[in-house]
């Protein structure tokens, strides 16, 4: 797969997470022409990034790639957060993975004590991913 831009990292700050989600959409828009699919990519990225912020530790890294037919987004962090102050394990209590499962063509979660990587892939059906067409026509001013 070919990277769309360089992978980027940020601390687990929610404001940085919002910027990362928008950056994923901007990168995906280079090859995805369908607004609805871009909305889905942005939503899945938001859920994956939120999971990393809430349940992960350390720096979060986001990468966007394509092979011309599929778009892949990976969100990695430095591993699951340790037990909370009361000794309870943190579990996924939101809808993030459910949303990703419903919208992605494929997805996976690789987790070890030192790294968590959540990835998802989408395609435009049988059509190859293509950049949005640039309109060259103009509209008359009235």
GROMACS .gro file of N, CA and C in nm, residues 135 137-142:
model
   21
  135UNK      N    1  -1.393   2.033  -1.079
  135UNK     CA    2  -1.484   2.098  -1.172
  135UNK      C    3  -1.413   2.213  -1.239
  137UNK      N    4  -1.592   2.377  -1.500
  137UNK     CA    5  -1.695   2.465  -1.554
  137UNK      C    6  -1.724   2.577  -1.454
  138UNK      N    7  -1.779   2.682  -1.502
  138UNK     CA    8  -1.811   2.793  -1.412
  138UNK      C    9  -1.958   2.826  -1.424
  139UNK      N   10  -2.008   2.889  -1.324
  139UNK     CA   11  -2.147   2.926  -1.322
  139UNK      C   12  -2.156   3.076  -1.349
  140UNK      N   13  -2.248   3.117  -1.434
  140UNK     CA   14  -2.258   3.260  -1.464
  140UNK      C   15  -2.305   3.337  -1.339
  141UNK      N   16  -2.248   3.451  -1.321
  141UNK     CA   17  -2.290   3.538  -1.212
  141UNK      C   18  -2.414   3.615  -1.257
  142UNK      N   19  -2.507   3.634  -1.170
  142UNK     CA   20  -2.629   3.707  -1.203
  142UNK      C   21  -2.633   3.836  -1.128
   0.00000   0.00000   0.00000
